[in-house]
Each structure stands twice: as C-alpha cells, then as structure tokens.
Coordinates of N, CA, C and O in Angstrom, one line a residue:
Q1 N -11.9 0.6 15.6 CA -10.7 1.2 15.1 C -9.8 0.1 14.4 O -9.8 -1.0 14.9
V2 N -9.1 0.5 13.4 CA -8.2 -0.4 12.7 C -6.8 0.3 12.8 O -6.6 1.5 12.6
Q3 N -5.8 -0.5 13.1 CA -4.4 0.0 13.2 C -3.5 -0.7 12.3 O -3.1 -1.8 12.6
P4 N -3.2 -0.1 11.1 CA -2.2 -0.8 10.2 C -0.8 -0.4 10.7 O -0.5 0.7 11.1
V5 N 0.1 -1.4 10.6 CA 1.5 -1.2 11.0 C 2.4 -1.7 9.8 O 2.4 -2.9 9.5
E6 N 3.1 -0.8 9.3 CA 4.0 -1.1 8.1 C 5.4 -1.6 8.6 O 5.9 -1.2 9.7
S7 N 6.0 -2.4 7.7 CA 7.4 -2.8 7.9 C 8.0 -3.1 6.5 O 7.3 -3.3 5.5
G8 N 9.3 -3.1 6.5 CA 10.0 -3.5 5.3 C 10.7 -2.4 4.5 O 11.3 -2.7 3.4
G9 N 10.6 -1.2 4.9 CA 11.2 -0.1 4.2 C 12.7 -0.1 4.4 O 13.2 -0.9 5.2
G10 N 13.4 0.7 3.6 CA 14.9 0.7 3.7 C 15.5 1.4 2.5 O 14.8 2.1 1.7
L11 N 16.8 1.2 2.4 CA 17.6 1.8 1.3 C 17.8 0.7 0.2 O 18.3 -0.4 0.6
V12 N 17.6 1.0 -1.0 CA 17.9 0.1 -2.1 C 18.4 0.9 -3.3 O 18.0 2.0 -3.5
Q13 N 19.2 0.2 -4.1 CA 19.7 0.8 -5.3 C 18.6 0.8 -6.5 O 17.8 -0.1 -6.5
A14 N 18.7 1.7 -7.4 CA 17.8 1.8 -8.5 C 17.9 0.4 -9.2 O 19.0 -0.1 -9.4
G15 N 16.8 -0.1 -9.6 CA 16.7 -1.4 -10.3 C 16.5 -2.5 -9.3 O 16.2 -3.6 -9.8
G16 N 16.6 -2.2 -8.1 CA 16.4 -3.3 -7.1 C 15.0 -3.5 -6.7 O 14.1 -2.9 -7.2
S17 N 14.8 -4.4 -5.7 CA 13.4 -4.7 -5.2 C 13.3 -4.6 -3.7 O 14.3 -4.7 -3.0
L18 N 12.1 -4.4 -3.3 CA 11.8 -4.3 -1.9 C 10.4 -4.8 -1.7 O 9.5 -4.6 -2.5
R19 N 10.1 -5.5 -0.5 CA 8.8 -5.9 -0.2 C 8.3 -5.2 1.1 O 9.0 -5.4 2.1
L20 N 7.2 -4.5 1.0 CA 6.6 -3.9 2.2 C 5.6 -4.8 2.7 O 4.8 -5.5 2.0
S21 N 5.4 -4.8 4.0 CA 4.4 -5.6 4.7 C 3.5 -4.7 5.6 O 4.1 -3.7 6.1
C22 N 2.3 -5.1 5.8 CA 1.4 -4.3 6.7 C 0.5 -5.2 7.4 O -0.3 -5.9 6.7
A23 N 0.6 -5.2 8.7 CA -0.4 -6.0 9.5 C -1.4 -5.1 10.1 O -1.1 -4.0 10.5
A24 N -2.6 -5.5 10.0 CA -3.7 -4.7 10.5 C -4.5 -5.4 11.6 O -4.9 -6.6 11.4
S25 N -4.8 -4.7 12.6 CA -5.5 -5.3 13.7 C -6.7 -4.4 14.1 O -6.8 -3.3 13.6
G26 N -7.6 -4.9 14.8 CA -8.7 -4.1 15.3 C -10.1 -4.4 14.7 O -11.1 -4.0 15.1
R27 N -10.0 -5.2 13.6 CA -11.3 -5.5 12.9 C -11.0 -6.7 12.0 O -9.9 -7.1 11.8
T28 N -12.1 -7.4 11.6 CA -11.9 -8.5 10.7 C -11.2 -8.2 9.4 O -11.7 -7.4 8.6
F29 N -10.0 -8.7 9.3 CA -9.1 -8.2 8.2 C -9.7 -8.5 6.9 O -9.6 -7.7 5.9
S30 N -10.4 -9.7 6.7 CA -10.9 -10.1 5.4 C -12.1 -9.2 5.0 O -12.6 -9.3 3.9
R31 N -12.5 -8.3 5.9 CA -13.6 -7.3 5.5 C -13.0 -5.9 5.3 O -13.8 -5.0 5.3
L32 N -11.7 -5.8 5.2 CA -11.1 -4.6 4.9 C -10.5 -4.5 3.5 O -9.7 -5.4 3.2
C33 N -10.8 -3.5 2.8 CA -10.0 -3.2 1.6 C -8.7 -2.5 2.1 O -8.7 -1.7 3.0
M34 N -7.6 -2.9 1.5 CA -6.3 -2.4 1.9 C -5.6 -1.7 0.8 O -5.8 -2.0 -0.4
G35 N -4.8 -0.7 1.2 CA -4.1 0.0 0.1 C -2.7 0.6 0.6 O -2.4 0.5 1.8
W36 N -2.0 1.0 -0.4 CA -0.7 1.7 -0.1 C -0.7 3.1 -0.8 O -1.2 3.2 -1.9
F37 N -0.2 4.0 -0.1 CA 0.0 5.4 -0.5 C 1.4 5.8 -0.3 O 2.1 5.1 0.5
R38 N 1.8 6.8 -0.9 CA 3.2 7.3 -0.6 C 3.2 8.9 -0.6 O 2.4 9.5 -1.3
Q39 N 4.2 9.4 0.1 CA 4.4 10.8 0.1 C 5.9 11.1 0.0 O 6.6 10.7 0.9
A40 N 6.3 11.7 -1.1 CA 7.7 12.1 -1.2 C 7.9 13.5 -0.6 O 7.0 14.3 -0.4
P41 N 9.1 13.8 -0.2 CA 9.4 15.1 0.4 C 8.9 16.3 -0.5 O 9.2 16.3 -1.7
G42 N 8.2 17.2 0.1 CA 7.7 18.3 -0.6 C 6.5 18.1 -1.6 O 6.1 19.0 -2.3
K43 N 6.0 16.9 -1.5 CA 4.9 16.5 -2.4 C 3.7 16.1 -1.7 O 3.8 15.7 -0.5
E44 N 2.6 16.0 -2.3 CA 1.4 15.6 -1.7 C 1.3 14.0 -1.7 O 2.0 13.4 -2.5
R45 N 0.6 13.5 -0.8 CA 0.4 12.1 -0.7 C -0.3 11.6 -2.0 O -1.2 12.2 -2.5
E46 N 0.1 10.4 -2.5 CA -0.5 9.9 -3.7 C -0.8 8.4 -3.5 O -0.2 7.7 -2.8
F47 N -1.8 8.0 -4.2 CA -2.3 6.6 -4.3 C -1.2 5.7 -5.0 O -0.7 6.2 -6.0
V48 N -1.0 4.6 -4.5 CA -0.1 3.6 -5.1 C -0.8 2.4 -5.6 O -0.8 2.0 -6.8
A49 N -1.5 1.7 -4.7 CA -2.2 0.5 -5.0 C -3.2 0.1 -4.0 O -3.2 0.6 -2.8
A50 N -4.2 -0.7 -4.4 CA -5.3 -1.1 -3.4 C -5.7 -2.5 -3.8 O -5.6 -2.9 -5.0
I51 N -6.3 -3.2 -2.8 CA -6.7 -4.6 -3.1 C -8.0 -4.8 -2.3 O -8.2 -4.3 -1.2
S52 N -9.0 -5.5 -2.9 CA -10.3 -5.7 -2.2 C -10.2 -6.8 -1.2 O -9.2 -7.4 -0.9
W53 N -11.3 -7.0 -0.5 CA -11.4 -7.9 0.6 C -10.7 -9.2 0.5 O -9.9 -9.6 1.3
I54 N -11.0 -9.9 -0.6 CA -10.3 -11.3 -0.8 C -9.4 -11.3 -2.0 O -9.1 -12.3 -2.5
G55 N -9.1 -10.1 -2.5 CA -8.1 -9.9 -3.6 C -8.6 -10.1 -5.0 O -7.9 -10.1 -5.9
I56 N -10.0 -10.1 -5.1 CA -10.5 -10.2 -6.5 C -10.2 -8.9 -7.3 O -9.9 -9.0 -8.5
H57 N -10.3 -7.8 -6.6 CA -10.0 -6.5 -7.3 C -8.7 -5.9 -6.9 O -8.4 -6.0 -5.7
S58 N -8.0 -5.3 -7.8 CA -6.8 -4.5 -7.4 C -6.7 -3.3 -8.3 O -7.3 -3.3 -9.4
A59 N -6.0 -2.3 -7.9 CA -5.8 -1.1 -8.7 C -4.4 -0.5 -8.4 O -3.9 -0.7 -7.3
Y60 N -3.9 0.1 -9.4 CA -2.5 0.6 -9.3 C -2.5 2.0 -10.0 O -3.2 2.3 -10.9
A61 N -1.6 2.8 -9.4 CA -1.3 4.1 -10.1 C -0.5 3.8 -11.3 O 0.3 2.8 -11.4
D62 N -0.7 4.6 -12.3 CA 0.0 4.4 -13.6 C 1.5 4.4 -13.5 O 2.2 3.6 -14.2
S63 N 2.0 5.1 -12.5 CA 3.5 5.2 -12.3 C 4.1 3.9 -11.8 O 5.3 3.8 -11.9
V64 N 3.3 3.0 -11.3 CA 3.9 1.8 -10.7 C 3.4 0.5 -11.4 O 3.8 -0.6 -11.1
K65 N 2.4 0.7 -12.3 CA 1.9 -0.5 -13.0 C 3.1 -1.3 -13.7 O 3.9 -0.7 -14.4
G66 N 3.0 -2.6 -13.6 CA 4.0 -3.4 -14.2 C 5.3 -3.6 -13.3 O 6.1 -4.4 -13.6
R67 N 5.4 -2.8 -12.3 CA 6.6 -2.8 -11.4 C 6.2 -3.2 -9.9 O 7.0 -4.0 -9.3
F68 N 5.1 -2.8 -9.5 CA 4.6 -3.1 -8.1 C 3.4 -4.1 -8.2 O 2.6 -4.0 -9.1
T69 N 3.4 -4.9 -7.1 CA 2.3 -5.8 -7.0 C 1.8 -5.8 -5.6 O 2.5 -6.0 -4.6
I70 N 0.5 -5.6 -5.4 CA -0.2 -5.7 -4.1 C -0.8 -7.1 -3.9 O -1.4 -7.6 -4.9
S71 N -0.7 -7.6 -2.7 CA -1.3 -8.9 -2.4 C -1.6 -9.0 -1.0 O -1.2 -8.1 -0.2
R72 N -2.4 -10.0 -0.6 CA -2.8 -10.1 0.8 C -2.9 -11.5 1.2 O -3.2 -12.4 0.4
D73 N -2.7 -11.7 2.5 CA -2.8 -13.0 3.1 C -3.8 -12.9 4.3 O -3.3 -12.4 5.4
N74 N -5.0 -13.2 4.1 CA -6.0 -12.9 5.2 C -5.8 -13.8 6.4 O -6.2 -13.5 7.5
A75 N -5.1 -15.0 6.2 CA -4.8 -15.8 7.3 C -3.8 -15.2 8.3 O -3.8 -15.5 9.5
K76 N -3.0 -14.3 7.7 CA -2.0 -13.6 8.5 C -2.3 -12.2 8.8 O -1.5 -11.4 9.3
N77 N -3.5 -11.7 8.3 CA -3.9 -10.3 8.5 C -2.9 -9.4 8.0 O -2.6 -8.3 8.6
T78 N -2.3 -9.7 6.8 CA -1.2 -8.9 6.3 C -1.4 -8.6 4.8 O -1.9 -9.5 4.0
V79 N -1.1 -7.4 4.4 CA -1.0 -7.0 3.0 C 0.4 -6.7 2.6 O 1.2 -6.2 3.5
Y80 N 0.8 -7.0 1.4 CA 2.1 -6.8 0.9 C 2.2 -5.8 -0.3 O 1.2 -5.7 -1.0
L81 N 3.3 -5.2 -0.5 CA 3.6 -4.5 -1.7 C 4.9 -4.9 -2.2 O 6.0 -4.5 -1.6
Q82 N 5.0 -5.7 -3.2 CA 6.2 -6.1 -3.8 C 6.6 -5.0 -4.8 O 5.8 -4.7 -5.8
M83 N 7.8 -4.4 -4.7 CA 8.2 -3.3 -5.5 C 9.5 -3.8 -6.3 O 10.5 -4.1 -5.6
N84 N 9.4 -3.9 -7.6 CA 10.5 -4.3 -8.4 C 10.9 -3.1 -9.3 O 10.2 -2.2 -9.5
N85 N 12.1 -3.2 -9.8 CA 12.7 -2.2 -10.7 C 12.5 -0.8 -10.2 O 12.0 0.1 -10.8
L86 N 12.9 -0.7 -8.9 CA 12.7 0.6 -8.2 C 13.5 1.7 -8.9 O 14.6 1.5 -9.4
R87 N 12.9 2.9 -8.8 CA 13.5 4.1 -9.4 C 13.7 5.2 -8.3 O 13.0 5.2 -7.3
P88 N 14.7 6.1 -8.5 CA 14.8 7.1 -7.5 C 13.6 7.9 -7.2 O 13.3 8.3 -6.1
E89 N 12.7 8.1 -8.2 CA 11.4 8.8 -8.0 C 10.4 8.0 -7.2 O 9.4 8.5 -6.8
D90 N 10.7 6.7 -6.8 CA 9.9 6.0 -5.9 C 10.2 6.3 -4.5 O 9.5 5.8 -3.6
T91 N 11.3 7.1 -4.2 CA 11.6 7.4 -2.9 C 10.5 8.2 -2.2 O 10.0 9.2 -2.7
A92 N 10.1 7.7 -1.1 CA 9.0 8.3 -0.3 C 8.7 7.5 1.0 O 9.3 6.5 1.2
T93 N 7.9 8.1 1.8 CA 7.3 7.4 2.9 C 6.1 6.7 2.4 O 5.2 7.3 1.9
Y94 N 6.0 5.4 2.6 CA 4.9 4.6 2.2 C 4.0 4.3 3.3 O 4.4 3.8 4.4
Y95 N 2.7 4.5 3.1 CA 1.7 4.4 4.1 C 0.8 3.2 3.7 O 0.3 3.2 2.6
C96 N 0.5 2.4 4.7 CA -0.5 1.4 4.6 C -1.8 2.0 5.1 O -1.8 2.7 6.1
A97 N -2.9 1.6 4.4 CA -4.2 2.1 4.8 C -5.3 1.1 4.6 O -5.1 0.1 3.9
A98 N -6.4 1.2 5.4 CA -7.4 0.3 5.4 C -8.8 1.0 5.3 O -8.9 2.1 5.7
D99 N -9.7 0.3 4.7 CA -11.1 0.9 4.5 C -12.1 -0.2 4.7 O -12.0 -1.3 4.1
S100 N -13.2 0.1 5.4 CA -14.2 -0.9 5.7 C -15.3 -0.9 4.7 O -16.2 -1.8 4.7
R101 N -15.3 0.0 3.8 CA -16.4 0.1 2.8 C -16.1 -0.8 1.6 O -15.0 -1.2 1.4
P102 N -17.1 -1.2 0.9 CA -16.9 -2.0 -0.3 C -16.0 -1.4 -1.3 O -15.8 -0.2 -1.3
W103 N -15.5 -2.2 -2.2 CA -14.5 -1.7 -3.2 C -15.0 -0.5 -3.9 O -16.1 -0.4 -4.4
R104 N -14.1 0.5 -4.1 CA -14.4 1.7 -4.7 C -13.1 2.4 -5.2 O -12.0 1.8 -5.1
D105 N -13.2 3.5 -5.7 CA -12.0 4.3 -6.1 C -11.4 4.9 -4.8 O -12.0 5.7 -4.1
Y106 N -10.1 4.5 -4.5 CA -9.5 4.9 -3.3 C -8.4 6.0 -3.5 O -7.6 6.2 -2.6
S107 N -8.4 6.6 -4.7 CA -7.4 7.5 -5.0 C -7.4 8.7 -4.0 O -6.3 9.4 -3.8
S108 N -8.5 9.0 -3.4 CA -8.6 10.1 -2.5 C -8.2 9.7 -1.0 O -8.1 10.6 -0.2
G109 N -8.1 8.5 -0.8 CA -7.7 8.0 0.6 C -8.6 6.9 1.1 O -9.5 6.5 0.5
M110 N -8.2 6.5 2.3 CA -8.9 5.5 3.0 C -9.2 5.9 4.4 O -8.8 7.0 4.8
D111 N -9.9 5.1 5.2 CA -10.3 5.5 6.5 C -9.3 5.4 7.6 O -9.2 6.3 8.5
Y112 N -8.4 4.4 7.5 CA -7.4 4.2 8.6 C -6.0 4.2 8.0 O -5.8 3.6 7.0
W113 N -5.1 4.7 8.8 CA -3.7 4.9 8.3 C -2.7 4.4 9.2 O -2.8 4.6 10.5
G114 N -1.6 3.8 8.7 CA -0.4 3.5 9.5 C 0.5 4.7 9.6 O 0.2 5.8 9.0
K115 N 1.6 4.6 10.2 CA 2.5 5.7 10.5 C 3.5 5.8 9.4 O 4.3 6.8 9.3
G116 N 3.6 4.8 8.5 CA 4.5 4.9 7.4 C 5.9 4.3 7.6 O 6.4 4.1 8.7
T117 N 6.5 3.9 6.4 CA 7.8 3.3 6.4 C 8.5 4.0 5.2 O 8.0 4.1 4.1
L118 N 9.8 4.3 5.5 CA 10.5 5.1 4.5 C 11.2 4.2 3.5 O 11.9 3.2 3.9
V119 N 11.1 4.5 2.2 CA 11.8 3.8 1.2 C 12.7 4.8 0.4 O 12.2 5.8 0.0
T120 N 13.9 4.5 0.4 CA 14.9 5.4 -0.3 C 15.6 4.6 -1.4 O 16.1 3.5 -1.2
V121 N 15.5 5.1 -2.7 CA 16.1 4.5 -3.8 C 17.2 5.3 -4.3 O 17.0 6.5 -4.7
S122 N 18.4 4.8 -4.3 CA 19.6 5.6 -4.7 C 19.9 5.3 -6.2 O 19.6 4.2 -6.7
S123 N 20.4 6.3 -6.8 CA 20.7 6.2 -8.2 C 22.1 5.7 -8.5 O 22.9 5.6 -7.6

C-alpha cells in the first residue's frame, strides 16, 4: 500500500502563488509515478499534472500549463506542485496520487490517493 499525504493548501488571492507538497510512504518512492488531481465543488475530479519515476516525463492539463509546475525530490519521498498566477477557478480540493505502473496517460486516475488539501483563490 502507498499512502500519499498532502500539505500546503490555503487561501490565496488571485494572481498569487502556492506550493503543495505530498509525501508518500509504503513503497519505494522512486518507483512511483506521482500526480495531482483536483475537484471543485459540484464538479468531477480532474487531472492536473503528473510526473514519472525520476522526473523525465511530465504532463499537465491545458488549464494549468504555463502556470503550474510539478517536481519531485526522491531523496525526500516528496512531490511538489508549484502553482503560480492562481485564478479563482483553481479553487478546489487538490489530491496527490501515486501509481506503480510505468508512465502512461493518467487522466483517468491513479492507484493510490491522498485525502486532499483545500486551495481557495479569492478574486
């Protein structure tokens, strides 16, 4: 089993920045593809970003390209989501996820999920 644990959510004004962190335990971190998803109130969960085992591959939703950056530090078993130029429509609960399979399209989800951290962007 893999247990991702998110941190770093909060309230920020539009145009501001926030960095989310996610620590994952339970399995060799460097063998996990990691990702971020989000779910806004009344909406379905959507893919935000993903990164491969050692960071060679990354993928982003069109809505966050150029504003969000996913990165990882395998020595710290941690993945990050740097969010810049935040917009009110980025308001959502952000979930960290992990997957033990080789790099693929993760838009439909991953194997293991954290409990989420709330990000609120005020206008």
